[in-house]
mmCIF file of C-alpha atoms in Angstrom:
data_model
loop_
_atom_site.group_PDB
_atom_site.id
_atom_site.type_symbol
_atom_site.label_atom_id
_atom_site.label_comp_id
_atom_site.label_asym_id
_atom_site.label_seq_id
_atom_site.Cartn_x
_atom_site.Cartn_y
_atom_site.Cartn_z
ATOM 1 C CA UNK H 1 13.896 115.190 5.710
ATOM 2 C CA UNK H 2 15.328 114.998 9.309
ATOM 3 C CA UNK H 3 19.160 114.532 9.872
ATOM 4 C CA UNK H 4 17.785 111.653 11.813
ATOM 5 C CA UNK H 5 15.923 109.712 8.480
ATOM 6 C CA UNK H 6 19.116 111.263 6.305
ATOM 7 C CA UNK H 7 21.564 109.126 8.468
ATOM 8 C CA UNK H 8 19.399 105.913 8.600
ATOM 9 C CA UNK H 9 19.485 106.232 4.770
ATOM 10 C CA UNK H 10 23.157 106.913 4.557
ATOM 11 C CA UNK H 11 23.955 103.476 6.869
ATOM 12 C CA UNK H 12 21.387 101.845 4.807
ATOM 13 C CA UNK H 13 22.994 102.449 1.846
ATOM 14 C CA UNK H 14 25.960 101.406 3.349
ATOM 15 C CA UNK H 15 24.443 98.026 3.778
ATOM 16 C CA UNK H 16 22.924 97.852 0.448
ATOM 17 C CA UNK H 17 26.686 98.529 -0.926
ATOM 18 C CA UNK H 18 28.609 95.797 1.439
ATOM 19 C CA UNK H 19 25.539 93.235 0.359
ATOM 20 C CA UNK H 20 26.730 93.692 -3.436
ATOM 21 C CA UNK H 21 30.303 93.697 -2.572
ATOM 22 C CA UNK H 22 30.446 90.435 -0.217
ATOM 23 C CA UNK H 23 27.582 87.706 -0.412
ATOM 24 C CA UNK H 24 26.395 85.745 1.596
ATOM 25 C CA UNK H 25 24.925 88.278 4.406
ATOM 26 C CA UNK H 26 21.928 89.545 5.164
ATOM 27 C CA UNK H 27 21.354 93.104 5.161
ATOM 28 C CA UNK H 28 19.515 93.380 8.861
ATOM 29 C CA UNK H 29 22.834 91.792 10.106
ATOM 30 C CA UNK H 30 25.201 94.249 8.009
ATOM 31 C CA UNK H 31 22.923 97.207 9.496
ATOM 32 C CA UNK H 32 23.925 95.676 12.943
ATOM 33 C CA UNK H 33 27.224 95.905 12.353
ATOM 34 C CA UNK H 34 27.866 99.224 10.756
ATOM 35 C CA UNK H 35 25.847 100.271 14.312
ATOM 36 C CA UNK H 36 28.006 98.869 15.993
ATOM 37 C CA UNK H 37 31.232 100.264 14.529
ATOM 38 C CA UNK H 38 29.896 103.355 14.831
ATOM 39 C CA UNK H 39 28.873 103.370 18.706
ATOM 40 C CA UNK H 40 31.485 101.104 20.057
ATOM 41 C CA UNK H 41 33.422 103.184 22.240
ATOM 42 C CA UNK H 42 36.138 101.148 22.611
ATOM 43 C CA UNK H 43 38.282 102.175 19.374
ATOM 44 C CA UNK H 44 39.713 99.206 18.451
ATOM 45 C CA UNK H 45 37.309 98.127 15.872
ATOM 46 C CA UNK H 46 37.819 99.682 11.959
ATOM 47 C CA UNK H 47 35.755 102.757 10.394
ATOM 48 C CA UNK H 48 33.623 102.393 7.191
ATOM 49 C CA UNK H 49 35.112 104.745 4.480
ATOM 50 C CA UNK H 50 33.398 104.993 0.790
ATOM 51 C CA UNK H 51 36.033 104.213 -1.814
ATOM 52 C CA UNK H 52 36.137 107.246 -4.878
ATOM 53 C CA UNK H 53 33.994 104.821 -6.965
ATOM 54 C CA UNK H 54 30.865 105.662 -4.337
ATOM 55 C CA UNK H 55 30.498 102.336 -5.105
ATOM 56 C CA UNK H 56 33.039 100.308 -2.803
ATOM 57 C CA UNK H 57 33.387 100.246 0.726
ATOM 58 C CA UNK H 58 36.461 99.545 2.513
ATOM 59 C CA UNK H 59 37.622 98.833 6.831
ATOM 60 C CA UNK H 60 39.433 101.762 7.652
ATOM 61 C CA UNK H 61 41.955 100.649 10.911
ATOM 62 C CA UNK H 62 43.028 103.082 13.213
ATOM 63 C CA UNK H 63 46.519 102.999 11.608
ATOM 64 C CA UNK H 64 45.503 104.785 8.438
ATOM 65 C CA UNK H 65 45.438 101.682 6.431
ATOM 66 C CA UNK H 66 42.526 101.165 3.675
ATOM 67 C CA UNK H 67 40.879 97.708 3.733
ATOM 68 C CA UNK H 68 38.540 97.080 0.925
ATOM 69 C CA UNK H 69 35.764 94.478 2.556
ATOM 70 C CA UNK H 70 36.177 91.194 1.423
ATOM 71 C CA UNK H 71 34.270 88.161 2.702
ATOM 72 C CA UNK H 72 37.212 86.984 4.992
ATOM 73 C CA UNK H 73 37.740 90.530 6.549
ATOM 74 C CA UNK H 74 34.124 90.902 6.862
ATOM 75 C CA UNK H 75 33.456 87.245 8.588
ATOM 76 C CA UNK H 76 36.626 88.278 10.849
ATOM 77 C CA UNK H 77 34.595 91.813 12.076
ATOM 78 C CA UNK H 78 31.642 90.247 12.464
ATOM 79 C CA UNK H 79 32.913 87.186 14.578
ATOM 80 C CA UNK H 80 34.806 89.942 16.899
ATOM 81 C CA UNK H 81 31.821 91.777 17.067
ATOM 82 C CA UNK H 82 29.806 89.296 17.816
ATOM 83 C CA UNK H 83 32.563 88.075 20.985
ATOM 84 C CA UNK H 84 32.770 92.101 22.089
ATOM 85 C CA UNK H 85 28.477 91.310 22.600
ATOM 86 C CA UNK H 86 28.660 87.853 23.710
ATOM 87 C CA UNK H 87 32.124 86.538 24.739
ATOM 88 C CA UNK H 88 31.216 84.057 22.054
ATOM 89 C CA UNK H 89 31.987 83.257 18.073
ATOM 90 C CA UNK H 90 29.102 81.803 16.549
ATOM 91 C CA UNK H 91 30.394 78.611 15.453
ATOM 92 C CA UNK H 92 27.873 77.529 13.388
ATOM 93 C CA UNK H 93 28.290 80.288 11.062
ATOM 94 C CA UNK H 94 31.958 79.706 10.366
ATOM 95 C CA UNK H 95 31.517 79.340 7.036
ATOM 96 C CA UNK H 96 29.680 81.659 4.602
ATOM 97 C CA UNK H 97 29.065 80.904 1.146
ATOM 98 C CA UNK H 98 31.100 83.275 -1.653
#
């Protein structure tokens, strides 16, 4: 296996592990995000960090602090993300079902 098919697998499972922990998303649109934390350049957006379960996945800000994902935090990355691309919050998404 290529570094190239082992990283696609690790951000996959990232996906597959924020899907379980938060509903209501998609996983094509968690994939988009995690790429996009990890190739923004501007470094004001959080890291992904694995909790010691290997089983929980937290926001990691640039302070040091540990944010385990929750729907809110989630919706609240996503709708920055999504006005860092666009300039726009998707409105019509606002609210996601728990």
């Amino acid at each position: 296996m290529g570094f190239k098919s082992e990283v696609s697998d690790m951000l996959s499972d990232f996906a597959v592990l924020i899907e379980r922990q938060v509903a209501g998303y998609e996983r094509k649109e968690l994939l988009e995000m995690i790429m996009f934390l990890g190739t923004d350049a501007r470094g004001n957006l959080p890291d992904l960090f694995l909790g010691e379960d290997m089983k929980t996945v937290y926001f990691k800000f640039s302070n040091g602090v540990k944010e385990k994902i929750t729907p809110d935090n989630l919706k609240t990355c996503m709708d920055y993300i999504m006005f860092l691309k666009h300039g726009i919050v998707d409105s019509d998404n606002a609210e996601r079902s728990a």
